mmCIF file with all atom_site columns, C-alpha atoms in Angstrom:
data_model
loop_
_atom_site.group_PDB
_atom_site.id
_atom_site.type_symbol
_atom_site.label_atom_id
_atom_site.label_alt_id
_atom_site.label_comp_id
_atom_site.label_asym_id
_atom_site.label_entity_id
_atom_site.label_seq_id
_atom_site.pdbx_PDB_ins_code
_atom_site.Cartn_x
_atom_site.Cartn_y
_atom_site.Cartn_z
_atom_site.occupancy
_atom_site.B_iso_or_equiv
_atom_site.pdbx_formal_charge
_atom_site.auth_seq_id
_atom_site.auth_comp_id
_atom_site.auth_asym_id
_atom_site.auth_atom_id
_atom_site.pdbx_PDB_model_num
ATOM 1   C CA . GLU O 1 1   ? -5.501  87.051  -63.998 1.00 0.00 ? 1   GLU O CA 1
ATOM 2   C CA . ASP O 1 2   ? -7.837  84.084  -65.093 1.00 0.00 ? 2   ASP O CA 1
ATOM 3   C CA . LYS O 1 3   ? -11.179 84.704  -66.788 1.00 0.00 ? 3   LYS O CA 1
ATOM 4   C CA . VAL O 1 4   ? -14.469 82.662  -67.260 1.00 0.00 ? 4   VAL O CA 1
ATOM 5   C CA . VAL O 1 5   ? -17.574 83.874  -69.329 1.00 0.00 ? 5   VAL O CA 1
ATOM 6   C CA . GLN O 1 6   ? -20.629 81.903  -69.589 1.00 0.00 ? 6   GLN O CA 1
ATOM 7   C CA . SER O 1 7   ? -23.358 82.329  -72.320 1.00 0.00 ? 7   SER O CA 1
ATOM 8   C CA . PRO O 1 8   ? -26.083 82.644  -72.261 1.00 0.00 ? 8   PRO O CA 1
ATOM 9   C CA . LEU O 1 9   ? -26.850 84.482  -68.956 1.00 0.00 ? 9   LEU O CA 1
ATOM 10  C CA . SER O 1 10  ? -30.284 83.349  -68.803 1.00 0.00 ? 10  SER O CA 1
ATOM 11  C CA . LEU O 1 11  ? -32.770 80.703  -70.944 1.00 0.00 ? 11  LEU O CA 1
ATOM 12  C CA . VAL O 1 12  ? -36.195 79.975  -70.765 1.00 0.00 ? 12  VAL O CA 1
ATOM 13  C CA . VAL O 1 13  ? -37.344 76.809  -72.120 1.00 0.00 ? 13  VAL O CA 1
ATOM 14  C CA . HIS O 1 14  ? -40.388 74.374  -72.090 1.00 0.00 ? 14  HIS O CA 1
ATOM 15  C CA . GLU O 1 15  ? -40.023 70.647  -70.385 1.00 0.00 ? 15  GLU O CA 1
ATOM 16  C CA . GLY O 1 16  ? -38.702 68.374  -72.918 1.00 0.00 ? 16  GLY O CA 1
ATOM 17  C CA . ASP O 1 17  ? -36.571 70.855  -74.893 1.00 0.00 ? 17  ASP O CA 1
ATOM 18  C CA . THR O 1 18  ? -32.680 70.439  -74.688 1.00 0.00 ? 18  THR O CA 1
ATOM 19  C CA . VAL O 1 19  ? -30.469 73.104  -73.692 1.00 0.00 ? 19  VAL O CA 1
ATOM 20  C CA . THR O 1 20  ? -26.485 73.721  -74.522 1.00 0.00 ? 20  THR O CA 1
ATOM 21  C CA . LEU O 1 21  ? -24.653 76.177  -72.107 1.00 0.00 ? 21  LEU O CA 1
ATOM 22  C CA . ASN O 1 22  ? -21.119 77.615  -72.843 1.00 0.00 ? 22  ASN O CA 1
ATOM 23  C CA . CYS O 1 23  ? -18.591 77.857  -71.111 1.00 0.00 ? 23  CYS O CA 1
ATOM 24  C CA . SER O 1 24  ? -15.177 79.916  -72.358 1.00 0.00 ? 24  SER O CA 1
ATOM 25  C CA . TYR O 1 25  ? -12.186 80.585  -70.596 1.00 0.00 ? 25  TYR O CA 1
ATOM 26  C CA . GLU O 1 26  ? -8.329  82.005  -69.957 1.00 0.00 ? 26  GLU O CA 1
ATOM 27  C CA . VAL O 1 27  ? -6.186  80.612  -67.697 1.00 0.00 ? 27  VAL O CA 1
ATOM 28  C CA . THR O 1 28  ? -2.637  80.160  -67.076 1.00 0.00 ? 28  THR O CA 1
ATOM 29  C CA . ASN O 1 29  ? -1.677  76.445  -67.130 1.00 0.00 ? 29  ASN O CA 1
ATOM 30  C CA . PHE O 1 30  ? -5.186  75.171  -67.342 1.00 0.00 ? 30  PHE O CA 1
ATOM 31  C CA . ARG O 1 31  ? -5.661  72.138  -64.972 1.00 0.00 ? 31  ARG O CA 1
ATOM 32  C CA . SER O 1 32  ? -9.556  71.507  -65.131 1.00 0.00 ? 32  SER O CA 1
ATOM 33  C CA . LEU O 1 33  ? -12.766 72.626  -65.665 1.00 0.00 ? 33  LEU O CA 1
ATOM 34  C CA . LEU O 1 34  ? -15.967 72.365  -63.510 1.00 0.00 ? 34  LEU O CA 1
ATOM 35  C CA . TRP O 1 35  ? -19.274 72.453  -63.487 1.00 0.00 ? 35  TRP O CA 1
ATOM 36  C CA . TYR O 1 36  ? -21.888 73.096  -60.637 1.00 0.00 ? 36  TYR O CA 1
ATOM 37  C CA . LYS O 1 37  ? -25.682 73.264  -60.122 1.00 0.00 ? 37  LYS O CA 1
ATOM 38  C CA . GLN O 1 38  ? -26.874 76.032  -57.598 1.00 0.00 ? 38  GLN O CA 1
ATOM 39  C CA . GLU O 1 39  ? -30.708 76.131  -56.861 1.00 0.00 ? 39  GLU O CA 1
ATOM 40  C CA . LYS O 1 40  ? -31.813 77.548  -53.515 1.00 0.00 ? 40  LYS O CA 1
ATOM 41  C CA . LYS O 1 41  ? -28.618 77.576  -51.328 1.00 0.00 ? 41  LYS O CA 1
ATOM 42  C CA . ALA O 1 42  ? -25.164 76.000  -52.066 1.00 0.00 ? 42  ALA O CA 1
ATOM 43  C CA . PRO O 1 43  ? -23.536 75.321  -55.462 1.00 0.00 ? 43  PRO O CA 1
ATOM 44  C CA . THR O 1 44  ? -23.637 71.296  -56.088 1.00 0.00 ? 44  THR O CA 1
ATOM 45  C CA . PHE O 1 45  ? -20.865 69.244  -58.075 1.00 0.00 ? 45  PHE O CA 1
ATOM 46  C CA . LEU O 1 46  ? -21.872 68.516  -61.605 1.00 0.00 ? 46  LEU O CA 1
ATOM 47  C CA . PHE O 1 47  ? -18.663 67.495  -63.449 1.00 0.00 ? 47  PHE O CA 1
ATOM 48  C CA . MET O 1 48  ? -14.910 67.275  -63.382 1.00 0.00 ? 48  MET O CA 1
ATOM 49  C CA . LEU O 1 49  ? -13.176 67.694  -66.772 1.00 0.00 ? 49  LEU O CA 1
ATOM 50  C CA . THR O 1 50  ? -9.302  67.800  -67.206 1.00 0.00 ? 50  THR O CA 1
ATOM 51  C CA . SER O 1 51  ? -9.371  66.081  -70.949 1.00 0.00 ? 51  SER O CA 1
ATOM 52  C CA . SER O 1 52  ? -9.971  67.307  -74.169 1.00 0.00 ? 52  SER O CA 1
ATOM 53  C CA . GLY O 1 53  ? -12.929 65.570  -76.226 1.00 0.00 ? 53  GLY O CA 1
ATOM 54  C CA . ILE O 1 54  ? -14.471 63.306  -73.414 1.00 0.00 ? 54  ILE O CA 1
ATOM 55  C CA . GLU O 1 55  ? -17.974 63.332  -72.994 1.00 0.00 ? 55  GLU O CA 1
ATOM 56  C CA . LYS O 1 56  ? -18.575 63.460  -68.906 1.00 0.00 ? 56  LYS O CA 1
ATOM 57  C CA . LYS O 1 57  ? -22.514 62.233  -68.506 1.00 0.00 ? 57  LYS O CA 1
ATOM 58  C CA . SER O 1 58  ? -25.142 61.940  -65.479 1.00 0.00 ? 58  SER O CA 1
ATOM 59  C CA . GLY O 1 59  ? -28.555 60.905  -66.492 1.00 0.00 ? 59  GLY O CA 1
ATOM 60  C CA . ARG O 1 60  ? -29.706 63.826  -68.734 1.00 0.00 ? 60  ARG O CA 1
ATOM 61  C CA . LEU O 1 61  ? -26.827 66.263  -68.282 1.00 0.00 ? 61  LEU O CA 1
ATOM 62  C CA . SER O 1 62  ? -23.229 65.575  -70.406 1.00 0.00 ? 62  SER O CA 1
ATOM 63  C CA . SER O 1 63  ? -20.494 67.904  -70.658 1.00 0.00 ? 63  SER O CA 1
ATOM 64  C CA . ILE O 1 64  ? -17.496 68.203  -72.589 1.00 0.00 ? 64  ILE O CA 1
ATOM 65  C CA . LEU O 1 65  ? -14.187 69.852  -72.645 1.00 0.00 ? 65  LEU O CA 1
ATOM 66  C CA . ASP O 1 66  ? -12.662 71.222  -76.077 1.00 0.00 ? 66  ASP O CA 1
ATOM 67  C CA . LYS O 1 67  ? -9.358  72.754  -75.200 1.00 0.00 ? 67  LYS O CA 1
ATOM 68  C CA . LYS O 1 68  ? -8.104  73.921  -78.712 1.00 0.00 ? 68  LYS O CA 1
ATOM 69  C CA . GLU O 1 69  ? -11.411 76.624  -78.423 1.00 0.00 ? 69  GLU O CA 1
ATOM 70  C CA . LEU O 1 70  ? -10.715 77.227  -74.381 1.00 0.00 ? 70  LEU O CA 1
ATOM 71  C CA . SER O 1 71  ? -14.244 76.143  -73.994 1.00 0.00 ? 71  SER O CA 1
ATOM 72  C CA . SER O 1 72  ? -16.682 73.397  -72.811 1.00 0.00 ? 72  SER O CA 1
ATOM 73  C CA . ILE O 1 73  ? -20.910 72.998  -72.909 1.00 0.00 ? 73  ILE O CA 1
ATOM 74  C CA . LEU O 1 74  ? -22.932 71.847  -70.846 1.00 0.00 ? 74  LEU O CA 1
ATOM 75  C CA . ASN O 1 75  ? -26.154 69.739  -72.012 1.00 0.00 ? 75  ASN O CA 1
ATOM 76  C CA . ILE O 1 76  ? -29.577 69.047  -70.546 1.00 0.00 ? 76  ILE O CA 1
ATOM 77  C CA . THR O 1 77  ? -31.973 67.005  -72.789 1.00 0.00 ? 77  THR O CA 1
ATOM 78  C CA . ALA O 1 78  ? -35.622 65.814  -72.376 1.00 0.00 ? 78  ALA O CA 1
ATOM 79  C CA . THR O 1 79  ? -35.355 69.292  -69.330 1.00 0.00 ? 79  THR O CA 1
ATOM 80  C CA . GLN O 1 80  ? -37.711 69.036  -66.606 1.00 0.00 ? 80  GLN O CA 1
ATOM 81  C CA . THR O 1 81  ? -38.862 71.981  -63.779 1.00 0.00 ? 81  THR O CA 1
ATOM 82  C CA . GLY O 1 82  ? -36.176 70.542  -61.618 1.00 0.00 ? 82  GLY O CA 1
ATOM 83  C CA . ASP O 1 83  ? -33.530 71.640  -63.532 1.00 0.00 ? 83  ASP O CA 1
ATOM 84  C CA . SER O 1 84  ? -34.701 74.949  -63.121 1.00 0.00 ? 84  SER O CA 1
ATOM 85  C CA . ALA O 1 85  ? -31.032 76.807  -61.796 1.00 0.00 ? 85  ALA O CA 1
ATOM 86  C CA . ILE O 1 86  ? -28.370 78.470  -61.897 1.00 0.00 ? 86  ILE O CA 1
ATOM 87  C CA . TYR O 1 87  ? -25.235 76.881  -63.587 1.00 0.00 ? 87  TYR O CA 1
ATOM 88  C CA . LEU O 1 88  ? -21.783 77.658  -62.802 1.00 0.00 ? 88  LEU O CA 1
ATOM 89  C CA . CYS O 1 89  ? -18.648 77.350  -64.703 1.00 0.00 ? 89  CYS O CA 1
ATOM 90  C CA . ALA O 1 90  ? -15.326 77.465  -62.986 1.00 0.00 ? 90  ALA O CA 1
ATOM 91  C CA . VAL O 1 91  ? -11.832 76.812  -63.632 1.00 0.00 ? 91  VAL O CA 1
ATOM 92  C CA . GLU O 1 92  ? -8.336  76.045  -62.222 1.00 0.00 ? 92  GLU O CA 1
ATOM 93  C CA . GLY O 1 93  ? -4.982  76.227  -62.966 1.00 0.00 ? 93  GLY O CA 1
ATOM 94  C CA . ARG O 1 94  ? -2.062  74.265  -62.189 1.00 0.00 ? 94  ARG O CA 1
ATOM 95  C CA . GLY O 1 95  ? -0.441  74.956  -58.893 1.00 0.00 ? 95  GLY O CA 1
ATOM 96  C CA . ASP O 1 96  ? -3.604  76.894  -58.028 1.00 0.00 ? 96  ASP O CA 1
ATOM 97  C CA . TYR O 1 97  ? -5.522  76.303  -54.980 1.00 0.00 ? 97  TYR O CA 1
ATOM 98  C CA . LYS O 1 98  ? -8.357  78.167  -56.406 1.00 0.00 ? 98  LYS O CA 1
ATOM 99  C CA . LEU O 1 99  ? -11.207 78.123  -58.904 1.00 0.00 ? 99  LEU O CA 1
ATOM 100 C CA . SER O 1 100 ? -12.562 81.022  -61.159 1.00 0.00 ? 100 SER O CA 1
ATOM 101 C CA . PHE O 1 101 ? -16.135 80.959  -61.791 1.00 0.00 ? 101 PHE O CA 1
ATOM 102 C CA . GLY O 1 102 ? -18.050 82.856  -64.329 1.00 0.00 ? 102 GLY O CA 1
ATOM 103 C CA . ALA O 1 103 ? -21.437 84.603  -63.738 1.00 0.00 ? 103 ALA O CA 1
ATOM 104 C CA . GLY O 1 104 ? -23.656 81.422  -64.458 1.00 0.00 ? 104 GLY O CA 1
ATOM 105 C CA . THR O 1 105 ? -25.981 80.819  -66.815 1.00 0.00 ? 105 THR O CA 1
ATOM 106 C CA . THR O 1 106 ? -29.600 81.245  -65.179 1.00 0.00 ? 106 THR O CA 1
ATOM 107 C CA . VAL O 1 107 ? -32.178 78.001  -66.536 1.00 0.00 ? 107 VAL O CA 1
ATOM 108 C CA . THR O 1 108 ? -35.683 78.276  -66.028 1.00 0.00 ? 108 THR O CA 1
ATOM 109 C CA . VAL O 1 109 ? -37.634 75.293  -67.409 1.00 0.00 ? 109 VAL O CA 1
ATOM 110 C CA . ARG O 1 110 ? -41.672 76.153  -67.638 1.00 0.00 ? 110 ARG O CA 1
ATOM 111 C CA . ALA O 1 111 ? -44.432 73.230  -67.388 1.00 0.00 ? 111 ALA O CA 1
ATOM 112 C CA . ASN E 2 1   ? -21.873 64.243  -40.859 1.00 0.00 ? 1   ASN E CA 1
ATOM 113 C CA . ALA E 2 2   ? -22.798 67.915  -41.376 1.00 0.00 ? 2   ALA E CA 1
ATOM 114 C CA . GLY E 2 3   ? -20.427 68.816  -44.247 1.00 0.00 ? 3   GLY E CA 1
ATOM 115 C CA . VAL E 2 4   ? -19.487 72.219  -44.565 1.00 0.00 ? 4   VAL E CA 1
ATOM 116 C CA . THR E 2 5   ? -21.474 74.778  -41.846 1.00 0.00 ? 5   THR E CA 1
ATOM 117 C CA . GLN E 2 6   ? -21.837 78.341  -41.835 1.00 0.00 ? 6   GLN E CA 1
ATOM 118 C CA . THR E 2 7   ? -22.898 80.783  -38.664 1.00 0.00 ? 7   THR E CA 1
ATOM 119 C CA . PRO E 2 8   ? -25.003 82.574  -38.970 1.00 0.00 ? 8   PRO E CA 1
ATOM 120 C CA . LYS E 2 9   ? -27.142 82.134  -41.872 1.00 0.00 ? 9   LYS E CA 1
ATOM 121 C CA . PHE E 2 10  ? -28.912 85.525  -42.281 1.00 0.00 ? 10  PHE E CA 1
ATOM 122 C CA . GLN E 2 11  ? -27.359 88.846  -40.625 1.00 0.00 ? 11  GLN E CA 1
ATOM 123 C CA . VAL E 2 12  ? -28.208 92.800  -41.067 1.00 0.00 ? 12  VAL E CA 1
ATOM 124 C CA . LEU E 2 13  ? -25.725 95.130  -39.896 1.00 0.00 ? 13  LEU E CA 1
ATOM 125 C CA . LYS E 2 14  ? -25.300 98.801  -39.802 1.00 0.00 ? 14  LYS E CA 1
ATOM 126 C CA . THR E 2 15  ? -22.881 100.796 -41.743 1.00 0.00 ? 15  THR E CA 1
ATOM 127 C CA . GLY E 2 16  ? -19.511 100.724 -39.736 1.00 0.00 ? 16  GLY E CA 1
ATOM 128 C CA . GLN E 2 17  ? -20.446 97.555  -37.417 1.00 0.00 ? 17  GLN E CA 1
ATOM 129 C CA . SER E 2 18  ? -18.239 94.540  -37.290 1.00 0.00 ? 18  SER E CA 1
ATOM 130 C CA . MET E 2 19  ? -18.712 90.895  -37.646 1.00 0.00 ? 19  MET E CA 1
ATOM 131 C CA . THR E 2 20  ? -17.048 87.494  -38.103 1.00 0.00 ? 20  THR E CA 1
ATOM 132 C CA . LEU E 2 21  ? -18.587 84.856  -40.199 1.00 0.00 ? 21  LEU E CA 1
ATOM 133 C CA . GLN E 2 22  ? -17.709 81.079  -39.515 1.00 0.00 ? 22  GLN E CA 1
ATOM 134 C CA . CYS E 2 23  ? -17.013 78.272  -41.188 1.00 0.00 ? 23  CYS E CA 1
ATOM 135 C CA . ALA E 2 24  ? -16.744 74.487  -39.390 1.00 0.00 ? 24  ALA E CA 1
ATOM 136 C CA . GLN E 2 25  ? -15.987 71.742  -41.823 1.00 0.00 ? 25  GLN E CA 1
ATOM 137 C CA . ASP E 2 26  ? -15.600 67.786  -40.616 1.00 0.00 ? 26  ASP E CA 1
ATOM 138 C CA . MET E 2 27  ? -14.654 66.448  -44.012 1.00 0.00 ? 27  MET E CA 1
ATOM 139 C CA . ASN E 2 28  ? -11.320 66.724  -42.645 1.00 0.00 ? 28  ASN E CA 1
ATOM 140 C CA . HIS E 2 29  ? -10.070 69.012  -45.787 1.00 0.00 ? 29  HIS E CA 1
ATOM 141 C CA . ASN E 2 30  ? -6.832  70.765  -46.112 1.00 0.00 ? 30  ASN E CA 1
ATOM 142 C CA . SER E 2 31  ? -8.207  73.790  -48.385 1.00 0.00 ? 31  SER E CA 1
ATOM 143 C CA . MET E 2 32  ? -10.939 76.397  -47.506 1.00 0.00 ? 32  MET E CA 1
ATOM 144 C CA . TYR E 2 33  ? -11.934 79.387  -49.153 1.00 0.00 ? 33  TYR E CA 1
ATOM 145 C CA . TRP E 2 34  ? -14.749 82.409  -48.583 1.00 0.00 ? 34  TRP E CA 1
ATOM 146 C CA . TYR E 2 35  ? -16.336 83.588  -51.453 1.00 0.00 ? 35  TYR E CA 1
ATOM 147 C CA . ARG E 2 36  ? -18.803 86.303  -51.991 1.00 0.00 ? 36  ARG E CA 1
ATOM 148 C CA . GLN E 2 37  ? -21.882 86.044  -54.937 1.00 0.00 ? 37  GLN E CA 1
ATOM 149 C CA . ASP E 2 38  ? -23.960 89.142  -56.074 1.00 0.00 ? 38  ASP E CA 1
ATOM 150 C CA . PRO E 2 39  ? -26.499 88.976  -59.134 1.00 0.00 ? 39  PRO E CA 1
ATOM 151 C CA . GLY E 2 40  ? -24.896 88.796  -62.271 1.00 0.00 ? 40  GLY E CA 1
ATOM 152 C CA . MET E 2 41  ? -21.177 88.590  -61.085 1.00 0.00 ? 41  MET E CA 1
ATOM 153 C CA . GLY E 2 42  ? -21.125 84.603  -59.970 1.00 0.00 ? 42  GLY E CA 1
ATOM 154 C CA . LEU E 2 43  ? -18.576 83.629  -56.811 1.00 0.00 ? 43  LEU E CA 1
ATOM 155 C CA . ARG E 2 44  ? -16.111 85.908  -56.504 1.00 0.00 ? 44  ARG E CA 1
ATOM 156 C CA . LEU E 2 45  ? -13.119 84.552  -54.503 1.00 0.00 ? 45  LEU E CA 1
ATOM 157 C CA . ILE E 2 46  ? -12.260 86.886  -51.108 1.00 0.00 ? 46  ILE E CA 1
ATOM 158 C CA . TYR E 2 47  ? -9.606  84.728  -49.194 1.00 0.00 ? 47  TYR E CA 1
ATOM 159 C CA . TYR E 2 48  ? -8.588  81.353  -49.245 1.00 0.00 ? 48  TYR E CA 1
ATOM 160 C CA . SER E 2 49  ? -6.735  78.547  -47.026 1.00 0.00 ? 49  SER E CA 1
ATOM 161 C CA . ALA E 2 50  ? -4.577  76.113  -48.816 1.00 0.00 ? 50  ALA E CA 1
ATOM 162 C CA . SER E 2 51  ? -3.649  74.626  -45.311 1.00 0.00 ? 51  SER E CA 1
ATOM 163 C CA . GLU E 2 52  ? -3.589  75.333  -41.473 1.00 0.00 ? 52  GLU E CA 1
ATOM 164 C CA . GLY E 2 53  ? -1.806  77.998  -40.537 1.00 0.00 ? 53  GLY E CA 1
ATOM 165 C CA . THR E 2 54  ? -1.723  79.729  -44.615 1.00 0.00 ? 54  THR E CA 1
ATOM 166 C CA . THR E 2 55  ? -4.078  82.528  -45.796 1.00 0.00 ? 55  THR E CA 1
ATOM 167 C CA . ASP E 2 56  ? -3.757  84.332  -48.870 1.00 0.00 ? 56  ASP E CA 1
ATOM 168 C CA . LYS E 2 57  ? -5.970  87.093  -50.951 1.00 0.00 ? 57  LYS E CA 1
ATOM 169 C CA . GLY E 2 58  ? -8.517  86.281  -53.643 1.00 0.00 ? 58  GLY E CA 1
ATOM 170 C CA . GLU E 2 59  ? -10.059 88.131  -56.453 1.00 0.00 ? 59  GLU E CA 1
ATOM 171 C CA . VAL E 2 60  ? -11.951 90.792  -54.018 1.00 0.00 ? 60  VAL E CA 1
ATOM 172 C CA . PRO E 2 61  ? -10.102 90.933  -50.189 1.00 0.00 ? 61  PRO E CA 1
ATOM 173 C CA . ASN E 2 62  ? -10.365 94.425  -49.814 1.00 0.00 ? 62  ASN E CA 1
ATOM 174 C CA . GLY E 2 63  ? -12.719 95.314  -46.446 1.00 0.00 ? 63  GLY E CA 1
ATOM 175 C CA . TYR E 2 64  ? -12.083 91.647  -45.034 1.00 0.00 ? 64  TYR E CA 1
ATOM 176 C CA . ASN E 2 65  ? -9.690  89.662  -43.162 1.00 0.00 ? 65  ASN E CA 1
ATOM 177 C CA . VAL E 2 66  ? -9.386  85.770  -42.496 1.00 0.00 ? 66  VAL E CA 1
ATOM 178 C CA . SER E 2 67  ? -8.256  83.676  -39.773 1.00 0.00 ? 67  SER E CA 1
ATOM 179 C CA . ARG E 2 68  ? -7.423  80.129  -40.218 1.00 0.00 ? 68  ARG E CA 1
ATOM 180 C CA . LEU E 2 69  ? -8.045  79.101  -36.574 1.00 0.00 ? 69  LEU E CA 1
ATOM 181 C CA . ASN E 2 70  ? -7.455  75.213  -37.096 1.00 0.00 ? 70  ASN E CA 1
ATOM 182 C CA . LYS E 2 71  ? -7.738  72.718  -39.440 1.00 0.00 ? 71  LYS E CA 1
ATOM 183 C CA . ARG E 2 72  ? -11.504 72.575  -39.174 1.00 0.00 ? 72  ARG E CA 1
ATOM 184 C CA . GLU E 2 73  ? -12.356 76.359  -39.136 1.00 0.00 ? 73  GLU E CA 1
ATOM 185 C CA . PHE E 2 74  ? -12.068 79.320  -41.404 1.00 0.00 ? 74  PHE E CA 1
ATOM 186 C CA . SER E 2 75  ? -13.723 82.619  -40.204 1.00 0.00 ? 75  SER E CA 1
ATOM 187 C CA . LEU E 2 76  ? -14.421 85.976  -42.304 1.00 0.00 ? 76  LEU E CA 1
ATOM 188 C CA . ARG E 2 77  ? -14.323 89.162  -40.512 1.00 0.00 ? 77  ARG E CA 1
ATOM 189 C CA . LEU E 2 78  ? -15.713 92.422  -41.683 1.00 0.00 ? 78  LEU E CA 1
ATOM 190 C CA . GLU E 2 79  ? -14.049 95.174  -39.763 1.00 0.00 ? 79  GLU E CA 1
ATOM 191 C CA . SER E 2 80  ? -15.994 98.087  -40.739 1.00 0.00 ? 80  SER E CA 1
ATOM 192 C CA . ALA E 2 81  ? -19.023 97.036  -42.731 1.00 0.00 ? 81  ALA E CA 1
ATOM 193 C CA . ALA E 2 82  ? -20.282 99.154  -46.021 1.00 0.00 ? 82  ALA E CA 1
ATOM 194 C CA . PRO E 2 83  ? -23.273 98.778  -48.217 1.00 0.00 ? 83  PRO E CA 1
ATOM 195 C CA . SER E 2 84  ? -20.994 97.352  -50.746 1.00 0.00 ? 84  SER E CA 1
ATOM 196 C CA . GLN E 2 85  ? -20.179 94.452  -48.911 1.00 0.00 ? 85  GLN E CA 1
ATOM 197 C CA . THR E 2 86  ? -24.113 93.321  -49.215 1.00 0.00 ? 86  THR E CA 1
ATOM 198 C CA . SER E 2 87  ? -23.920 90.117  -50.288 1.00 0.00 ? 87  SER E CA 1
ATOM 199 C CA . VAL E 2 88  ? -24.688 86.265  -49.935 1.00 0.00 ? 88  VAL E CA 1
ATOM 200 C CA . TYR E 2 89  ? -21.273 84.789  -48.617 1.00 0.00 ? 89  TYR E CA 1
ATOM 201 C CA . PHE E 2 90  ? -20.394 81.005  -49.157 1.00 0.00 ? 90  PHE E CA 1
ATOM 202 C CA . CYS E 2 91  ? -17.246 79.191  -47.963 1.00 0.00 ? 91  CYS E CA 1
ATOM 203 C CA . ALA E 2 92  ? -16.070 75.979  -49.269 1.00 0.00 ? 92  ALA E CA 1
ATOM 204 C CA . THR E 2 93  ? -13.531 73.224  -48.653 1.00 0.00 ? 93  THR E CA 1
ATOM 205 C CA . THR E 2 94  ? -11.474 70.881  -50.996 1.00 0.00 ? 94  THR E CA 1
ATOM 206 C CA . GLY E 2 95  ? -9.147  68.038  -49.690 1.00 0.00 ? 95  GLY E CA 1
ATOM 207 C CA . GLN E 2 96  ? -6.769  68.456  -52.741 1.00 0.00 ? 96  GLN E CA 1
ATOM 208 C CA . ILE E 2 97  ? -6.015  70.635  -55.526 1.00 0.00 ? 97  ILE E CA 1
ATOM 209 C CA . ASN E 2 98  ? -7.946  69.318  -58.731 1.00 0.00 ? 98  ASN E CA 1
ATOM 210 C CA . SER E 2 99  ? -11.052 68.014  -55.949 1.00 0.00 ? 99  SER E CA 1
ATOM 211 C CA . PRO E 2 100 ? -14.479 69.254  -56.726 1.00 0.00 ? 100 PRO E CA 1
ATOM 212 C CA . LEU E 2 101 ? -15.220 71.985  -54.036 1.00 0.00 ? 101 LEU E CA 1
ATOM 213 C CA . HIS E 2 102 ? -18.042 71.435  -51.201 1.00 0.00 ? 102 HIS E CA 1
ATOM 214 C CA . PHE E 2 103 ? -19.827 74.603  -50.392 1.00 0.00 ? 103 PHE E CA 1
ATOM 215 C CA . GLY E 2 104 ? -21.887 75.263  -47.119 1.00 0.00 ? 104 GLY E CA 1
ATOM 216 C CA . ASN E 2 105 ? -25.194 76.957  -47.604 1.00 0.00 ? 105 ASN E CA 1
ATOM 217 C CA . GLY E 2 106 ? -24.421 80.596  -47.125 1.00 0.00 ? 106 GLY E CA 1
ATOM 218 C CA . THR E 2 107 ? -24.697 83.560  -45.285 1.00 0.00 ? 107 THR E CA 1
ATOM 219 C CA . ARG E 2 108 ? -27.006 86.278  -46.287 1.00 0.00 ? 108 ARG E CA 1
ATOM 220 C CA . LEU E 2 109 ? -25.466 89.478  -45.194 1.00 0.00 ? 109 LEU E CA 1
ATOM 221 C CA . THR E 2 110 ? -27.306 93.240  -45.736 1.00 0.00 ? 110 THR E CA 1
ATOM 222 C CA . VAL E 2 111 ? -25.509 96.419  -44.454 1.00 0.00 ? 111 VAL E CA 1
ATOM 223 C CA . THR E 2 112 ? -28.257 99.009  -44.537 1.00 0.00 ? 112 THR E CA 1
#
């Protein structure tokens, strides 16, 4: 069975800080790893990573995959209160139609 | 363009009652999914439908049934609700493998 472990489970930072979220996985025939942000309601898509070592960036958020270490990190620089959310990591195996999610990391950014 | 629509938004049931959660999408996606989300446990897959006419069990299917009524609609049924089924339920869709999931806004279900 696929397994996704995120750390830390939660953290509290102040505006302007940088945060690094971790995701490690075990999946049969890895295809992709995805990051989602969840505020009040539905998770919204952030990044999809398929190749090792290639950083994906969107504004202050960036993510990179390490297939050798079976892990990924999500970085948020210059955090703002609007970054407060649960960040979810998910993996998909080849030939598989489903994602397996980690428990999520709850980020709280204080003004 | 509504995307993925779930109804109802909230529901309270007594133990043993039945109900159906509805999900409809206008994105012309082939695959549809039902997840439940509980504190500290992330999203767990209940059932999915890779394409119209097929359904498969996910990680936590016990106590649930599904129907892929047509390409647009995928319903989740609780035949005899239990307090352990208190959760937030999300429907999601994707057009193809290796594409991000698109989520509905969820149904918050409480079973007393």
